[in-house]
CSV table of C-alpha atoms in Angstrom, one decimal:
chain,number,residue,atom,x,y,z
A,1,MET,CA,-5.2,33.4,1.9
A,2,ILE,CA,-7.2,30.2,2.5
A,3,ILE,CA,-6.6,27.3,0.1
A,4,GLU,CA,-9.5,24.8,0.3
A,5,LEU,CA,-8.0,21.6,-0.9
A,6,LYS,CA,-11.4,20.0,-1.5
A,7,LYS,CA,-11.6,22.3,-4.5
A,8,PHE,CA,-8.9,20.1,-6.1
A,9,GLY,CA,-10.8,16.9,-5.3
A,10,THR,CA,-11.6,14.8,-2.3
A,11,THR,CA,-9.3,11.9,-3.3
A,12,LEU,CA,-5.9,13.4,-3.7
A,13,VAL,CA,-3.5,10.5,-4.4
A,14,SER,CA,-1.4,10.8,-7.6
A,15,ARG,CA,1.8,12.8,-8.3
A,16,PRO,CA,0.5,14.1,-11.7
A,17,SER,CA,-2.7,15.5,-10.1
A,18,GLY,CA,-0.7,17.1,-7.3
A,19,LYS,CA,1.7,18.6,-9.8
A,20,GLU,CA,-1.2,19.8,-11.9
A,21,ALA,CA,-2.8,21.4,-8.8
A,22,TRP,CA,0.4,23.2,-7.9
A,23,LEU,CA,1.0,24.5,-11.4
A,24,ALA,CA,-2.6,25.6,-11.9
A,25,PHE,CA,-2.6,27.4,-8.6
A,26,GLN,CA,0.4,29.5,-9.3
A,27,PRO,CA,-1.5,32.6,-10.6
A,28,THR,CA,-3.6,32.6,-7.5
A,29,LEU,CA,-0.6,32.4,-5.3
A,30,THR,CA,0.8,35.6,-6.7
A,31,ASP,CA,-2.0,37.4,-4.8
A,32,VAL,CA,-0.5,36.4,-1.5
A,33,ALA,CA,0.7,39.6,0.2
A,34,GLU,CA,4.0,39.9,2.0
A,35,ASN,CA,3.7,38.4,5.5
A,36,GLU,CA,0.2,37.1,4.8
A,37,GLU,CA,-0.6,33.7,6.2
A,38,VAL,CA,-1.3,30.9,3.7
A,39,VAL,CA,-3.9,28.6,5.4
A,40,VAL,CA,-4.3,25.1,3.9
A,41,ASP,CA,-7.8,23.8,4.8
A,42,PHE,CA,-8.1,20.0,4.5
A,43,ASP,CA,-11.8,20.1,5.3
A,44,GLY,CA,-13.7,17.6,3.0
A,45,VAL,CA,-10.6,15.7,1.8
A,46,VAL,CA,-11.2,12.0,2.3
A,47,VAL,CA,-8.0,10.5,1.0
A,48,LEU,CA,-4.5,12.1,0.9
A,49,THR,CA,-1.2,10.4,0.0
A,50,PRO,CA,2.4,11.5,0.3
A,51,SER,CA,2.7,11.5,-3.5
A,52,TRP,CA,0.0,14.2,-4.0
A,53,ALA,CA,1.1,16.1,-0.9
A,54,ASP,CA,4.8,16.0,-2.1
A,55,GLU,CA,3.8,17.8,-5.3
A,56,PHE,CA,1.7,20.5,-3.7
A,57,LEU,CA,2.4,20.9,0.0
A,58,THR,CA,6.2,20.4,-0.2
A,59,PRO,CA,6.7,23.3,-2.7
A,60,LEU,CA,4.1,25.4,-0.9
A,61,LEU,CA,6.0,25.0,2.4
A,62,ALA,CA,9.3,25.6,0.7
A,63,ARG,CA,8.0,28.9,-0.7
A,64,PHE,CA,6.0,30.3,2.2
A,65,LYS,CA,7.7,28.5,5.1
A,66,ASP,CA,6.3,29.4,8.5
A,67,ARG,CA,3.5,31.4,7.0
A,68,VAL,CA,1.8,28.1,6.0
A,69,LYS,CA,-0.8,27.0,8.5
A,70,LEU,CA,-2.6,23.7,8.2
A,71,ARG,CA,-6.3,23.4,9.2
A,72,ASN,CA,-8.7,20.5,9.7
A,73,THR,CA,-6.1,17.8,9.5
A,74,ASP,CA,-8.0,15.2,11.6
A,75,ASN,CA,-8.7,12.7,8.8
A,76,ALA,CA,-6.6,9.5,9.2
A,77,SER,CA,-4.8,9.5,5.8
A,78,ILE,CA,-4.1,13.3,6.1
A,79,LYS,CA,-2.5,12.8,9.5
A,80,ALA,CA,-0.4,9.8,8.3
A,81,THR,CA,0.7,11.7,5.2
A,82,LEU,CA,1.7,14.8,7.2
A,83,GLU,CA,3.6,12.7,9.6
A,84,ILE,CA,5.7,11.0,6.9
A,85,LEU,CA,6.4,14.3,5.1
A,86,GLU,CA,7.5,15.7,8.4
A,87,LYS,CA,9.8,12.8,9.0
A,88,TYR,CA,11.2,13.1,5.6
A,89,ARG,CA,11.9,16.8,6.0
A,90,ALA,CA,13.5,16.1,9.3
A,91,GLY,CA,15.8,13.5,7.7
A,92,VAL,CA,14.6,10.7,10.0
A,93,ASN,CA,16.4,7.4,9.2
A,94,TRP,CA,13.9,4.6,8.7
B,1,MET,CA,-35.2,-21.9,-5.0
B,2,PRO,CA,-33.2,-25.1,-5.7
B,3,LYS,CA,-31.3,-26.5,-2.8
B,4,ASN,CA,-27.7,-25.4,-2.3
B,5,LEU,CA,-28.1,-22.6,-4.8
B,6,ILE,CA,-28.3,-18.9,-4.0
B,7,SER,CA,-29.8,-16.0,-5.9
B,8,ILE,CA,-27.8,-13.5,-7.9
B,9,SER,CA,-28.5,-10.8,-5.4
B,10,ASP,CA,-27.2,-13.0,-2.5
B,11,ALA,CA,-24.1,-13.8,-4.5
B,12,ALA,CA,-23.6,-10.2,-5.3
B,13,LYS,CA,-23.8,-9.3,-1.6
B,14,GLN,CA,-21.3,-12.0,-0.7
B,15,LEU,CA,-18.9,-10.9,-3.4
B,16,GLY,CA,-19.3,-7.2,-2.7
B,17,ALA,CA,-20.1,-6.7,-6.4
B,18,SER,CA,-23.1,-5.4,-8.3
B,19,ILE,CA,-25.7,-7.7,-10.0
B,20,ASP,CA,-24.6,-6.2,-13.3
B,21,THR,CA,-21.0,-7.1,-12.6
B,22,LEU,CA,-22.1,-10.7,-11.9
B,23,ARG,CA,-24.0,-10.8,-15.2
B,24,ARG,CA,-20.9,-9.6,-17.0
B,25,TRP,CA,-18.7,-12.2,-15.2
B,26,ASP,CA,-21.2,-14.8,-16.3
B,27,LYS,CA,-20.9,-13.7,-19.9
B,28,THR,CA,-17.1,-13.7,-19.8
B,29,TYR,CA,-17.0,-17.1,-17.9
B,30,ARG,CA,-15.2,-15.5,-15.0
B,31,LEU,CA,-17.9,-16.8,-12.7
B,32,SER,CA,-20.5,-18.9,-14.3
B,33,SER,CA,-24.1,-19.1,-13.2
B,34,ILE,CA,-26.7,-21.8,-13.4
B,35,ARG,CA,-29.7,-20.8,-15.4
B,36,ILE,CA,-33.0,-22.1,-14.1
B,37,GLY,CA,-36.7,-21.6,-15.1
B,38,PRO,CA,-38.4,-20.5,-18.2
B,39,ARG,CA,-36.9,-17.0,-17.9
B,40,GLY,CA,-33.4,-18.3,-17.2
B,41,HIS,CA,-32.8,-16.7,-13.9
B,42,ARG,CA,-29.3,-16.9,-12.7
B,43,PHE,CA,-28.4,-18.9,-9.6
B,44,TYR,CA,-25.0,-19.8,-8.1
B,45,SER,CA,-23.7,-22.7,-6.1
B,46,GLN,CA,-22.4,-21.6,-2.7
B,47,GLU,CA,-19.4,-23.8,-3.3
B,48,GLU,CA,-18.6,-22.0,-6.5
B,49,ILE,CA,-18.9,-18.6,-4.7
B,50,ASN,CA,-16.6,-19.8,-1.9
B,51,ARG,CA,-14.0,-21.1,-4.4
B,52,PHE,CA,-14.2,-17.7,-6.2
B,53,LEU,CA,-13.6,-15.8,-3.0
B,54,ARG,CA,-10.6,-17.9,-2.1
B,55,ASN,CA,-9.1,-17.5,-5.5
B,56,ASP,CA,-9.6,-13.8,-6.2
B,57,SER,CA,-6.0,-12.9,-5.4
B,58,SER,CA,-4.6,-15.9,-7.3
B,59,VAL,CA,-6.3,-14.7,-10.5
B,60,ALA,CA,-4.3,-11.5,-10.2
B,61,LYS,CA,-1.1,-13.5,-9.4
B,62,GLN,CA,-1.6,-15.8,-12.4
B,63,TRP,CA,-2.1,-12.7,-14.6
B,64,ALA,CA,1.1,-11.1,-13.3
B,65,MET,CA,3.1,-14.4,-13.6
B,66,ALA,CA,2.1,-15.4,-17.1
B,67,SER,CA,4.9,-15.4,-19.6
B,68,VAL,CA,2.7,-13.8,-22.2
B,69,GLY,CA,0.8,-10.7,-21.2
B,70,THR,CA,-3.0,-10.7,-21.6
B,71,PHE,CA,-5.6,-8.0,-20.8
B,72,PRO,CA,-7.4,-8.7,-17.5
B,73,SER,CA,-11.2,-8.5,-17.5
B,74,ASP,CA,-12.6,-5.0,-17.8
B,75,ASP,CA,-14.0,-4.9,-14.2
B,76,VAL,CA,-10.4,-5.2,-12.7
B,77,TYR,CA,-8.3,-3.7,-15.4
B,78,CYS,CA,-7.1,0.0,-15.1
B,79,PRO,CA,-5.2,0.9,-18.2
B,80,THR,CA,-4.8,4.5,-17.1
B,81,ARG,CA,-4.5,6.5,-13.9
B,82,ASP,CA,-7.9,8.0,-14.6
B,83,VAL,CA,-9.6,4.6,-14.6
B,84,PHE,CA,-7.7,3.7,-11.5
B,85,GLN,CA,-8.7,7.0,-9.7
B,86,ALA,CA,-12.4,6.4,-10.6
B,87,ARG,CA,-12.3,2.9,-9.2
B,88,LEU,CA,-10.4,4.0,-6.1
B,89,GLU,CA,-13.2,6.5,-5.5
B,90,LYS,CA,-15.7,3.7,-6.0
B,91,LEU,CA,-13.9,1.6,-3.4
B,92,GLN,CA,-14.5,4.4,-0.9
B,93,THR,CA,-18.2,4.2,-1.4
B,94,VAL,CA,-18.1,0.4,-1.2
B,95,LEU,CA,-16.2,0.4,2.1
B,96,ARG,CA,-18.1,3.3,3.7
B,97,GLY,CA,-20.3,2.1,6.5
B,98,LYS,CA,-18.7,-1.4,6.5
B,99,VAL,CA,-15.4,-0.3,8.0
B,100,PRO,CA,-14.6,2.7,10.3
B,101,GLU,CA,-14.2,6.0,8.3
B,102,SER,CA,-10.5,6.1,9.3
B,103,ALA,CA,-10.0,2.7,7.7
B,104,VAL,CA,-11.8,3.9,4.5
B,105,SER,CA,-9.3,6.8,4.3
B,106,LEU,CA,-6.2,4.8,5.1
B,107,LEU,CA,-7.0,1.7,2.9
B,108,CYS,CA,-7.7,4.0,-0.1
B,109,ALA,CA,-4.5,6.0,0.6
B,110,VAL,CA,-2.5,2.8,0.7
B,111,ALA,CA,-4.1,1.3,-2.4
B,112,GLY,CA,-3.7,4.7,-4.1
B,113,GLU,CA,0.0,4.8,-3.3
B,114,ILE,CA,0.7,1.3,-4.5
B,115,GLY,CA,-1.4,1.7,-7.7
B,116,ASN,CA,0.0,5.0,-8.6
B,117,ASN,CA,3.5,3.7,-7.9
B,118,SER,CA,3.0,1.2,-10.7
B,119,PHE,CA,2.2,4.1,-13.1
B,120,ASP,CA,5.0,6.4,-11.8
B,121,HIS,CA,7.7,3.8,-12.2
B,122,ASN,CA,6.7,2.2,-15.5
B,123,ILE,CA,5.5,5.2,-17.6
B,124,GLY,CA,7.0,4.8,-21.0
B,125,ASN,CA,8.6,1.5,-20.1
B,126,TRP,CA,5.8,-1.1,-19.7
B,127,PRO,CA,7.2,-4.4,-21.0
B,128,ASP,CA,3.9,-5.5,-22.3
B,129,VAL,CA,0.5,-4.8,-20.7
B,130,VAL,CA,0.1,-1.2,-19.7
B,131,GLY,CA,-1.7,-0.5,-16.4
B,132,VAL,CA,-2.7,-2.2,-13.2
B,133,TYR,CA,-5.0,-5.0,-12.1
B,134,PHE,CA,-7.2,-3.7,-9.2
B,135,SER,CA,-9.8,-5.7,-7.4
B,136,TYR,CA,-11.3,-5.9,-3.9
B,137,ASN,CA,-13.3,-8.4,-2.1
B,138,LEU,CA,-15.2,-7.4,1.1
B,139,ARG,CA,-15.9,-11.0,2.1
B,140,ASN,CA,-12.2,-11.9,2.0
B,141,ARG,CA,-11.4,-8.4,3.4
B,142,ASN,CA,-8.7,-7.7,0.9
B,143,ILE,CA,-7.7,-5.4,-1.9
B,144,VAL,CA,-5.5,-6.7,-4.7
B,145,LEU,CA,-3.2,-4.7,-7.0
B,146,ALA,CA,-0.9,-6.1,-9.6
B,147,ASP,CA,1.2,-4.9,-12.5
B,148,ARG,CA,3.3,-6.4,-15.2
B,149,GLY,CA,5.9,-3.6,-15.0
B,150,LEU,CA,9.6,-3.7,-14.6
B,151,GLY,CA,9.5,-4.6,-10.9
B,152,ILE,CA,11.3,-2.9,-8.0
B,153,LEU,CA,14.8,-4.3,-8.7
B,154,LYS,CA,15.0,-2.9,-12.2
B,155,THR,CA,13.5,0.4,-11.1
B,156,LEU,CA,15.9,0.9,-8.2
B,157,ARG,CA,18.9,-0.3,-10.1
B,158,ARG,CA,18.7,2.9,-12.1
B,159,VAL,CA,19.9,4.7,-9.0
B,160,LYS,CA,21.5,1.9,-7.1
B,161,PRO,CA,23.3,-0.3,-9.7
B,162,GLU,CA,24.9,-2.3,-6.9
B,163,LEU,CA,21.6,-3.9,-5.8
B,164,SER,CA,22.1,-7.6,-6.1
B,165,ASP,CA,18.7,-9.1,-6.0
B,166,ALA,CA,14.9,-8.4,-5.8
B,167,GLY,CA,14.9,-9.1,-2.0
B,168,GLU,CA,17.5,-6.4,-1.3
B,169,ALA,CA,15.6,-4.0,-3.6
B,170,LEU,CA,12.2,-4.8,-1.9
B,171,LYS,CA,13.6,-4.2,1.5
B,172,MET,CA,15.2,-0.9,0.4
B,173,ALA,CA,11.9,0.3,-1.2
B,174,PHE,CA,10.1,-0.3,2.1
B,175,THR,CA,12.8,1.1,4.4
B,176,LYS,CA,14.8,3.8,2.7
B,177,THR,CA,13.7,7.1,1.1
B,178,ILE,CA,14.9,6.4,-2.4
B,179,SER,CA,13.3,7.0,-5.8
B,180,GLY,CA,14.0,5.1,-9.0
B,181,ARG,CA,13.0,8.3,-10.8
B,182,HIS,CA,16.4,9.9,-10.6
B,183,PRO,CA,17.1,12.9,-10.3
B,184,GLU,CA,13.8,13.4,-8.4
B,185,ALA,CA,14.6,13.3,-4.6
B,186,ARG,CA,11.6,11.5,-3.3
B,187,GLY,CA,10.2,8.0,-2.8
B,188,ASN,CA,8.1,8.0,0.3
B,189,GLY,CA,5.3,5.9,-1.1
B,190,LEU,CA,6.2,2.4,0.2
B,191,LYS,CA,7.5,3.8,3.5
B,192,PHE,CA,4.1,5.4,4.0
B,193,VAL,CA,2.4,2.1,3.1
B,194,ARG,CA,4.5,0.3,5.7
B,195,SER,CA,3.9,2.9,8.3
B,196,VAL,CA,0.1,2.7,7.9
B,197,ILE,CA,0.0,-1.1,7.8
B,198,ILE,CA,2.0,-1.6,11.1
B,199,LYS,CA,-0.1,1.0,13.0
B,200,ASN,CA,-3.5,-0.5,12.0
B,201,PRO,CA,-5.3,-3.8,11.9
B,202,PHE,CA,-4.2,-4.3,8.3
B,203,SER,CA,-1.8,-6.6,6.6
B,204,LEU,CA,0.2,-6.5,3.4
B,205,SER,CA,1.6,-9.3,1.2
B,206,PHE,CA,3.9,-7.8,-1.4
B,207,GLN,CA,5.9,-9.6,-4.1
B,208,THR,CA,8.2,-8.4,-6.8
B,209,GLY,CA,10.3,-10.7,-8.9
B,210,ASP,CA,11.3,-13.6,-6.7
B,211,ALA,CA,11.1,-11.7,-3.5
B,212,ALA,CA,8.2,-11.3,-1.1
B,213,LEU,CA,7.4,-9.7,2.2
B,214,TYR,CA,4.5,-9.8,4.7
B,215,LEU,CA,3.7,-7.0,7.0
B,216,LYS,CA,1.1,-6.7,9.7
B,217,GLU,CA,0.1,-4.6,12.7
B,218,TYR,CA,3.0,-4.0,15.2
B,219,ASP,CA,5.6,-5.5,12.9
B,220,LYS,CA,8.9,-3.7,13.4
B,221,ASP,CA,11.2,-5.4,10.9
B,222,VAL,CA,10.9,-5.7,7.2
B,223,VAL,CA,12.0,-9.2,6.2
B,224,ALA,CA,12.1,-10.1,2.5
B,225,SER,CA,12.1,-13.8,1.6
B,226,TRP,CA,12.9,-15.6,-1.6
B,227,VAL,CA,9.9,-17.3,-3.3
B,228,GLU,CA,10.0,-19.9,-6.1
B,229,GLU,CA,7.3,-18.4,-8.3
B,230,GLN,CA,8.8,-15.4,-10.1
B,231,ILE,CA,6.4,-12.6,-10.7
B,232,ARG,CA,6.5,-9.9,-13.4
B,233,GLY,CA,6.2,-6.4,-11.9
B,234,CYS,CA,4.5,-6.4,-8.5
B,235,ILE,CA,1.5,-7.8,-6.7
B,236,ALA,CA,0.2,-6.4,-3.4
B,237,ILE,CA,-2.6,-7.9,-1.3
B,238,ILE,CA,-3.8,-5.5,1.4
B,239,GLY,CA,-5.8,-7.2,4.1
B,240,PHE,CA,-8.1,-5.5,6.6
B,241,GLU,CA,-9.4,-7.1,9.7
B,242,HIS,CA,-12.5,-5.1,10.4
B,243,SER,CA,-15.6,-7.3,10.4
B,244,ILE,CA,-18.0,-6.7,7.6
């Protein structure tokens, strides 16, 4: 399955909108087959923050673990957000 | 054109605002024009424009400091997240082509985190005026966000009752993963802000209560200092060094 994040918007910043995206996408996620990859495509997203990502990507990663693949993550705020979520998950002390 | 006066379109360019916005500011006395000629065309004194540019962030500060809450002017007031989101998207279009695309993305992410933080932490608990003050000024190269919320100390004391003052709370908010929204285990927002500021040609002045901090590129430490002028809620001034 490929999840095109731009379909949720190009400025993904708030917690409520991240949570809403996650909840609204649940029926679609039931179609993911066992062992199928879940590709998250960031193409077209201009602004991403840890708040939005924490409500959508964090539970997605928790559910599908290594099957989640991230694509087109070159944008500056996407890179910065993924970096901070990764540090948080690794328990880095600030 | 009269000497020392500039046209409304020149003033709009300098301020990074639209001509309609300047007309509105004129009507609400936020920035008064000088009407000249039979058709009453608007002109502005360059001195007045310079003064306005210098004082943009102090308008926000005065609003956040005032003992009695008032509603800011419509062009800077975001009573809801939806209004804030729409203006954040507008900021992208204003910045585009004037700063590198990476700066557009990062500045809007930082502003988005700070603005949404205000809503996240004050929902249902706003002491008086609901929402955030959000303005930007390309000439001054800054973005200003303010709220009249509870402030970081009160928010974090819900989960860390031992916090003694605003300075300690401010430092904790920028350095530790902690959320005032117990039992939610999160609170990366201001750590993200700090991480972006110190890795880019940006700066951040942040004040809550009677504590303030200043961060800029390459800064390693977070030092909160005591300030005399107590503020309600928070005020953040994000600076960007790219030439316009």
